[in-house]
Amino acid sequence: MSSSANEAASRASAVSSMGQTIPTDAEVGHPEGVRWGMVVDLDRCTGCQACVVACQAENNIALNEEQRVLERRAKTWIRIERYWEGEFPNAKARFIPVLCQHCGNAPCETVCPVWATYHNNEGLNVQVYNRCIGTRFCANGCPYSVRYFNFWNPEWPEPMNNQLNPDVTVRTKGIIEKCTFCIQRINRVQVTAKTEGREIRSGEVQPACAQSCPTSALVFCDLNDPESAPAQLAEAEAGRSYTLLEHFGTDPGIIYLKKVDPHAEILEDDHAPAEAHA
Amino acid sequence: MSGLGRRRFLVGSAALAGGATVVACAAPERESQVQSFVLQPELSLPGQELWFATTCAHSSCGNSVVVRTIDGRAKKVEGNPAFPVNQGKLNVRSQAGVQSLYHPDRLTVPKRRRGLRGANEFEDLEWPAGLDLLTEKMSEARSVVVITGPISGTRARIARDFATAFGGEHLVYETLESTVWRKTVQDGLGARRLPYLDIANAHSILSFGADFLSTWLSPTQYGVGYGEFRQGHGERGRLIQVEPRMSLTGANADSWVYVHPGQEGALALSIAQVIAAEGLAPPDNWFGVVSEVGGLDALNAYAPDRVSQRTGVPVERIQEIAREFASHQPGFAIAGGPALASTNGLDNGLAAMLLNHMVGSVGQPGGLLPNPDLRSSVTPPTEPTSFADLAGRGNTWLEGEPPDVAIVFEADPVYGMPEATRFADALGKIPFVVGIGTIMSETLGHSHLVLPSSHAFEEWGDYVPDPAPRQHVVGLQQPVVRPTTSGRSFGDILLTLWHDLRPNLAPPWDTMRDAVRANAAEVFRGGDFEERWVELLKNGGGWNDDWAPEFRSSPNWHINLLAEPAFSDNGVEFPLHVIPFEGVALGGGDETANPWLQATPDPISTATWTTWVEMNPSTAAALNVSRGDVVRIETAHGEFEAGVYISPAAAPGVLGVPIGQGHTFGGRWREDRGSNVLASLAPLTVAGAGGLAWAATRARVRPTGDYRQLPTIEVLPNARNDVEEVIVQITNE
């Protein structure tokens, strides 16, 4: 049995023994002690979209032609949501990058009938494309709307196919895809570190989004490593840190640091946008 | 086995037995070849990545990139971590370079126009035929004009010297040119090079319209500093943005302040007046400066209660801005965007610059710092030809004195110049126009001969980032893949012509590679050059600290010079202000053919793929239009259509319209999409600087009765955003 199937089996037995409760990452534990995550400092984020294009380039995401946008079927593994607060002349725009939260207690994982999505032992919410049968239960279950269904086979008119990243599978019609935290980059660094007989260095793994971010608003890290700079940042900025829709109990692997607003007129703990985005 | 020798057979067998791999060095299928694992071509190992440092574009945006290549194909563009400008980071447009490299609608062979100008009727030519035609026309020419985008380094030197050698001139076209900011820097700081903005160490930034986080000058460099400005040091930096239309930088500001178009200078002087009157900065800092530019009496004419109505900013708000800016020093004030694109734009800029002198941020850490002068061996970045100069050339050509030949490279003035200038007609007066580029554009469509150029990733070059990062920097560009088309480098085309037609005046280099190498040897002297050359290529260029001149202690200006802005109309027939803006992805429209960039949402509206008009709810209500309604925007100089986007940040009476769409040339993702706002602008200029006053056009709006769903990423509870209702309400009845 593969390690993922093993883990799925252990998770399944945990579910049955614990009744309604799904075990979190902390409860299951991580054999290798790693939980990949990200700290997103909204005070640094400018909404410039550099991460969005970096992700599309790295992960062979299909072209979002106009018709796809109009149909709400555009695929953006990471997107910048923009919320308005107030009216002119006191209108404020707020930006928040939203990607798969790699939840420790992911609603998408429990609903997949074929274990196409599962939680690996490094905290990643993994999508196995060749298991997926396209029920889209996971997309419906995800409160963050970060799972994207392939309604069509992607097309890159020649010679545009030359740009495709050979490390990343091109997804076909009928399956779900989503942010992988650039797992191909994680694997590459792990192999390199193993070959060189050493541990992975802090900051050595960089998903494409974090690498491109001009303001360093996105910082990838091992959330279980208390020595990592992002983990320390999240600790030091505890007053600003929160997770998205935390009341759902999904235990997200992405920690957001609130934007500082010296002229704030809303309650400090009010994250609710004036207009719903999605 | 006739015709197949034993050796060839063995190689073939080995390839099949070992699992043949198809290796094509960045080539389309016609160039693919079967290659064995045993005999690998140089720099091509299956699955092994190679990284090359180069630059992403021909312009002087300043970013250096590293390109990941596998089997000779470019896969991913990332920031060059060693390069001092972008420090490993990269903006949207630079990353999309790989997609323009492999664009299916790239020009692949030379073309000769058969039909009328702009009719898009061309016939393909072989390169020798194309070059022969150009050589013939050039040999008969008495004068030649070379029009390029803002190129830099050796390429710029060749363009300039080539034009001179052929009895002409080199004109540099930039869509929303930086001419006015450059003149502001010259008059306000006495500097020849653009200053370094020490954003990272600033505690406050007061920006009059400069969208430095999106498109202004060097946004990646500024973005790196901005992250530190916010959370990199003990005191979180404060950003105040003053502008008539909320830009991306405005959206990130702590205080966004609406000001009536063209009144930024009056507001800056009012802030200066509060600083002086309330003693918010040490008098030693500002008394002498204020005396030199007109004195306190002149400044007092701009007291908040006197300019509040004129600027649209309440008295208390002006005082708050002054206190916030002056009490969070070091910090600096800058001006850009619409502030400099009014007819009084230069004065607006110099008024903003006065604030820097008053708070003592000129030449100080956290303020504006001087960039080193260029060494004599380095060709300075080309300065854009001002709109007034370019329009003036057009008038001369229209009046019957055109040059005999025009060579246009990566510049699209036919698209970007307002139609009122009749620049397309002026270009049509030139007997022979040759356009060089990677993809068709409006200007290339008006050319007699179109030559495909190589992509930035396929050629040699160098560039001088402008603004520089407080260091003397020369970036290098090298081919990272084998050419995918028959395109040739612009520099190589000019050198070929030069050697053929004026051999006695031609430079000693035969190719761009030779030229770049020779110039690098001149700039980076000492030691073994071969070793140094390899090191320079690996690093993406060379840089070191160098001597920088000091700034002047006060602006070369007088407060009384600040004029009222002039507009295209008195506001009766055309009551609304049009504020065009460059988007973070599409910029001035030169990259619109790229589907990644078309699909990148505008950060403010989240719109993609089209032209929209940002409108305040009250303006929309007065016009009886709502989201998605198509309106016709009419100016005294043209009209265009756009879909309404209701924005809570838009000011009443101000229409924000993105630049970039409305092309008739450029391939499947660019043609016949949206509208070109630039064409309908009034041809007004910025006094004293000659730039296009692109924020000085007034308009009126007429609903067309059509509706088109806006392709936005945002989803609103209002069903008008969607074609169909998604939620059905069910009641007990």
mmCIF file of C-alpha atoms in Angstrom, chain A residues 41-76 79-95 155-168 184-185 188 206-218 233 237 240 257-264 274-278, chain B residues 26-29 47 49 51 68 70 73-79 88-92 95-96 98-104 213 219-220 222-228 230-232 236 238 244 246 248 251-256 258 317 324 484 584 595-597 599-606 608-610 616-617 627 645-652 668-669 673 709-717 721-723:
data_model
loop_
_atom_site.group_PDB
_atom_site.id
_atom_site.type_symbol
_atom_site.label_atom_id
_atom_site.label_comp_id
_atom_site.label_asym_id
_atom_site.label_seq_id
_atom_site.Cartn_x
_atom_site.Cartn_y
_atom_site.Cartn_z
ATOM 1 C CA ASP A 41 1.443 39.899 5.509
ATOM 2 C CA LEU A 42 -1.389 42.019 4.173
ATOM 3 C CA ASP A 43 0.402 45.151 5.301
ATOM 4 C CA ARG A 44 3.043 44.392 2.676
ATOM 5 C CA CYS A 45 0.702 43.079 -0.038
ATOM 6 C CA THR A 46 -0.086 45.683 -2.694
ATOM 7 C CA GLY A 47 -2.367 43.549 -4.871
ATOM 8 C CA CYS A 48 0.070 43.834 -7.786
ATOM 9 C CA GLN A 49 -0.802 40.372 -9.194
ATOM 10 C CA ALA A 50 2.830 39.275 -9.584
ATOM 11 C CA CYS A 51 2.037 36.092 -7.640
ATOM 12 C CA VAL A 52 -0.929 35.331 -9.888
ATOM 13 C CA VAL A 53 1.099 35.266 -13.089
ATOM 14 C CA ALA A 54 4.028 33.514 -11.396
ATOM 15 C CA CYS A 55 1.679 30.712 -10.382
ATOM 16 C CA GLN A 56 0.175 30.401 -13.843
ATOM 17 C CA ALA A 57 3.618 30.227 -15.429
ATOM 18 C CA GLU A 58 4.944 27.649 -12.984
ATOM 19 C CA ASN A 59 1.932 25.372 -12.885
ATOM 20 C CA ASN A 60 0.763 25.152 -16.509
ATOM 21 C CA ILE A 61 -2.567 26.728 -15.713
ATOM 22 C CA ALA A 62 -4.820 26.960 -18.749
ATOM 23 C CA LEU A 63 -5.269 30.335 -20.429
ATOM 24 C CA ASN A 64 -8.140 32.238 -18.866
ATOM 25 C CA GLU A 65 -9.706 33.586 -22.024
ATOM 26 C CA GLU A 66 -12.470 36.159 -21.771
ATOM 27 C CA GLN A 67 -15.285 33.660 -22.122
ATOM 28 C CA ARG A 68 -13.879 31.655 -19.195
ATOM 29 C CA VAL A 69 -13.866 34.748 -17.017
ATOM 30 C CA LEU A 70 -17.438 35.571 -17.996
ATOM 31 C CA GLU A 71 -18.524 32.043 -17.177
ATOM 32 C CA ARG A 72 -16.767 32.217 -13.787
ATOM 33 C CA ARG A 73 -14.638 29.292 -14.860
ATOM 34 C CA ALA A 74 -11.293 31.037 -14.929
ATOM 35 C CA LYS A 75 -8.603 29.139 -13.059
ATOM 36 C CA THR A 76 -6.401 31.063 -10.686
ATOM 37 C CA ARG A 79 -6.119 35.165 -6.788
ATOM 38 C CA ILE A 80 -6.154 38.626 -5.317
ATOM 39 C CA GLU A 81 -9.531 39.434 -3.847
ATOM 40 C CA ARG A 82 -10.345 43.097 -3.573
ATOM 41 C CA TYR A 83 -12.863 44.382 -1.060
ATOM 42 C CA TRP A 84 -14.273 47.856 -0.791
ATOM 43 C CA GLU A 85 -14.824 49.661 2.467
ATOM 44 C CA GLY A 86 -16.725 52.925 2.556
ATOM 45 C CA GLU A 87 -17.674 55.341 -0.178
ATOM 46 C CA PHE A 88 -15.950 58.198 -1.957
ATOM 47 C CA PRO A 89 -14.053 60.170 -0.745
ATOM 48 C CA ASN A 90 -13.307 57.738 2.077
ATOM 49 C CA ALA A 91 -13.388 54.538 0.042
ATOM 50 C CA LYS A 92 -10.686 52.020 0.860
ATOM 51 C CA ALA A 93 -9.650 49.043 -1.215
ATOM 52 C CA ARG A 94 -8.417 45.962 0.617
ATOM 53 C CA PHE A 95 -6.447 43.206 -1.066
ATOM 54 C CA GLU A 155 -5.043 24.394 -25.162
ATOM 55 C CA TRP A 156 -1.813 26.194 -25.849
ATOM 56 C CA PRO A 157 -1.541 27.047 -29.546
ATOM 57 C CA GLU A 158 1.864 26.072 -30.898
ATOM 58 C CA PRO A 159 4.533 27.071 -30.207
ATOM 59 C CA MET A 160 3.162 28.292 -26.888
ATOM 60 C CA ASN A 161 3.261 24.722 -25.610
ATOM 61 C CA ASN A 162 7.038 25.125 -25.435
ATOM 62 C CA GLN A 163 6.659 27.124 -22.254
ATOM 63 C CA LEU A 164 4.963 24.306 -20.342
ATOM 64 C CA ASN A 165 6.776 23.243 -17.213
ATOM 65 C CA PRO A 166 7.753 19.571 -17.590
ATOM 66 C CA ASP A 167 7.668 19.146 -13.802
ATOM 67 C CA VAL A 168 3.935 19.769 -13.634
ATOM 68 C CA GLN A 184 7.429 20.007 -7.548
ATOM 69 C CA ARG A 185 9.727 22.610 -6.044
ATOM 70 C CA ARG A 188 13.269 19.099 -5.945
ATOM 71 C CA GLN A 206 10.074 28.872 -2.512
ATOM 72 C CA PRO A 207 6.743 28.468 -4.284
ATOM 73 C CA ALA A 208 6.533 30.586 -7.408
ATOM 74 C CA CYS A 209 4.136 33.088 -5.824
ATOM 75 C CA ALA A 210 6.345 33.808 -2.832
ATOM 76 C CA GLN A 211 9.454 33.961 -4.960
ATOM 77 C CA SER A 212 8.079 36.653 -7.241
ATOM 78 C CA CYS A 213 6.350 38.800 -4.612
ATOM 79 C CA PRO A 214 8.119 42.182 -4.825
ATOM 80 C CA THR A 215 7.213 43.219 -1.280
ATOM 81 C CA SER A 216 7.851 39.800 0.307
ATOM 82 C CA ALA A 217 4.258 39.712 1.514
ATOM 83 C CA LEU A 218 4.112 35.955 0.934
ATOM 84 C CA LEU A 233 7.007 36.668 12.539
ATOM 85 C CA GLU A 237 2.753 39.717 15.212
ATOM 86 C CA ARG A 240 -2.324 40.898 13.629
ATOM 87 C CA LEU A 257 -1.278 39.222 9.191
ATOM 88 C CA LYS A 258 -3.813 42.018 9.106
ATOM 89 C CA LYS A 259 -3.159 45.243 7.265
ATOM 90 C CA VAL A 260 -2.413 48.066 9.646
ATOM 91 C CA ASP A 261 -4.831 50.930 9.230
ATOM 92 C CA PRO A 262 -3.901 53.974 11.292
ATOM 93 C CA HIS A 263 -7.195 55.580 10.357
ATOM 94 C CA ALA A 264 -9.374 52.532 10.922
ATOM 95 C CA ALA A 274 -18.331 45.485 3.040
ATOM 96 C CA GLU A 275 -19.227 43.496 -0.059
ATOM 97 C CA ALA A 276 -18.901 39.777 -0.370
ATOM 98 C CA HIS A 277 -16.398 38.738 -2.977
ATOM 99 C CA ALA A 278 -17.320 35.186 -3.592
ATOM 100 C CA ALA B 26 13.411 25.919 -28.357
ATOM 101 C CA ALA B 27 12.229 25.023 -31.797
ATOM 102 C CA PRO B 28 8.818 24.428 -33.275
ATOM 103 C CA GLU B 29 8.077 20.953 -34.555
ATOM 104 C CA GLY B 47 15.244 16.996 -17.650
ATOM 105 C CA GLU B 49 17.455 22.745 -16.155
ATOM 106 C CA TRP B 51 19.432 29.117 -15.872
ATOM 107 C CA ARG B 68 14.888 28.546 -16.622
ATOM 108 C CA ILE B 70 15.008 22.808 -20.253
ATOM 109 C CA ARG B 73 13.167 25.842 -24.258
ATOM 110 C CA ALA B 74 12.452 28.739 -21.934
ATOM 111 C CA LYS B 75 10.119 27.610 -19.175
ATOM 112 C CA LYS B 76 9.972 30.232 -16.490
ATOM 113 C CA VAL B 77 11.183 33.760 -15.893
ATOM 114 C CA GLU B 78 12.227 34.734 -12.408
ATOM 115 C CA GLY B 79 13.896 37.707 -10.835
ATOM 116 C CA GLY B 88 15.163 38.479 -7.204
ATOM 117 C CA LYS B 89 11.640 39.852 -7.443
ATOM 118 C CA LEU B 90 9.591 40.347 -10.555
ATOM 119 C CA ASN B 91 6.468 42.112 -11.675
ATOM 120 C CA VAL B 92 3.661 40.788 -13.844
ATOM 121 C CA GLN B 95 7.192 37.282 -15.973
ATOM 122 C CA ALA B 96 5.061 37.175 -19.088
ATOM 123 C CA VAL B 98 8.178 33.702 -21.890
ATOM 124 C CA GLN B 99 4.695 33.888 -23.342
ATOM 125 C CA SER B 100 5.606 36.631 -25.804
ATOM 126 C CA LEU B 101 8.604 34.505 -26.814
ATOM 127 C CA TYR B 102 6.368 31.603 -27.821
ATOM 128 C CA HIS B 103 3.438 33.688 -28.999
ATOM 129 C CA PRO B 104 1.728 31.927 -31.911
ATOM 130 C CA LEU B 213 3.584 50.308 -6.908
ATOM 131 C CA PRO B 219 7.761 49.391 -9.817
ATOM 132 C CA THR B 220 9.597 46.207 -8.866
ATOM 133 C CA TYR B 222 9.916 50.317 -5.486
ATOM 134 C CA GLY B 223 7.906 47.257 -4.419
ATOM 135 C CA VAL B 224 10.955 45.749 -2.733
ATOM 136 C CA GLY B 225 11.426 48.985 -0.795
ATOM 137 C CA TYR B 226 7.724 49.221 0.014
ATOM 138 C CA GLY B 227 7.701 45.909 1.871
ATOM 139 C CA GLU B 228 10.437 47.225 4.156
ATOM 140 C CA ARG B 230 5.655 48.935 5.853
ATOM 141 C CA GLN B 231 7.062 46.239 8.093
ATOM 142 C CA GLY B 232 10.807 46.264 7.777
ATOM 143 C CA ARG B 236 5.742 51.604 10.076
ATOM 144 C CA ARG B 238 2.873 56.141 6.294
ATOM 145 C CA PRO B 244 -8.076 62.476 -8.905
ATOM 146 C CA MET B 246 -7.558 56.003 -7.170
ATOM 147 C CA LEU B 248 -3.120 50.893 -7.123
ATOM 148 C CA ALA B 251 -5.532 51.826 -2.915
ATOM 149 C CA ASN B 252 -2.622 50.892 -0.649
ATOM 150 C CA ALA B 253 -2.290 54.309 0.960
ATOM 151 C CA ASP B 254 -3.079 55.010 4.583
ATOM 152 C CA SER B 255 -4.672 58.246 3.424
ATOM 153 C CA TRP B 256 -6.083 58.536 -0.058
ATOM 154 C CA TYR B 258 -9.012 63.194 -3.863
ATOM 155 C CA ARG B 317 -7.591 67.498 5.618
ATOM 156 C CA GLU B 324 1.273 63.574 9.189
ATOM 157 C CA THR B 484 12.250 30.490 -32.743
ATOM 158 C CA VAL B 584 -0.435 46.825 -13.806
ATOM 159 C CA PRO B 595 -3.054 36.337 -22.910
ATOM 160 C CA TRP B 596 -1.609 36.094 -19.387
ATOM 161 C CA LEU B 597 -1.546 39.850 -19.196
ATOM 162 C CA ALA B 599 -6.366 37.822 -18.164
ATOM 163 C CA THR B 600 -4.601 39.455 -15.227
ATOM 164 C CA PRO B 601 -7.302 41.299 -13.280
ATOM 165 C CA ASP B 602 -6.971 45.016 -12.856
ATOM 166 C CA PRO B 603 -6.424 45.270 -9.101
ATOM 167 C CA ILE B 604 -9.042 47.989 -8.591
ATOM 168 C CA SER B 605 -11.939 46.773 -10.746
ATOM 169 C CA THR B 606 -10.779 43.140 -11.122
ATOM 170 C CA THR B 608 -9.929 41.644 -17.594
ATOM 171 C CA TRP B 609 -9.813 41.546 -21.388
ATOM 172 C CA THR B 610 -11.787 44.729 -22.098
ATOM 173 C CA ASN B 616 -18.936 57.119 -9.263
ATOM 174 C CA PRO B 617 -22.427 55.843 -8.361
ATOM 175 C CA ARG B 627 -22.692 48.215 -14.290
ATOM 176 C CA TYR B 645 -17.837 49.875 -13.834
ATOM 177 C CA ILE B 646 -19.392 51.489 -10.782
ATOM 178 C CA SER B 647 -16.584 52.208 -8.353
ATOM 179 C CA PRO B 648 -17.041 53.501 -4.820
ATOM 180 C CA ALA B 649 -13.579 55.059 -5.108
ATOM 181 C CA ALA B 650 -14.278 57.033 -8.277
ATOM 182 C CA ALA B 651 -14.846 60.730 -7.803
ATOM 183 C CA PRO B 652 -18.057 62.270 -9.081
ATOM 184 C CA ARG B 668 -5.782 36.743 -31.767
ATOM 185 C CA TRP B 669 -5.674 38.038 -28.207
ATOM 186 C CA ARG B 673 -10.957 44.201 -28.267
ATOM 187 C CA GLN B 709 -21.322 41.613 -18.904
ATOM 188 C CA LEU B 710 -18.013 42.830 -17.534
ATOM 189 C CA PRO B 711 -15.372 40.103 -17.374
ATOM 190 C CA THR B 712 -14.401 40.709 -13.753
ATOM 191 C CA ILE B 713 -13.036 38.335 -11.162
ATOM 192 C CA GLU B 714 -15.134 39.853 -8.398
ATOM 193 C CA VAL B 715 -18.611 38.540 -7.861
ATOM 194 C CA LEU B 716 -21.234 40.875 -6.553
ATOM 195 C CA PRO B 717 -24.448 40.038 -4.742
ATOM 196 C CA ASN B 721 -22.774 40.996 -12.462
ATOM 197 C CA ASP B 722 -23.970 37.598 -13.616
ATOM 198 C CA VAL B 723 -26.025 36.570 -16.572
#
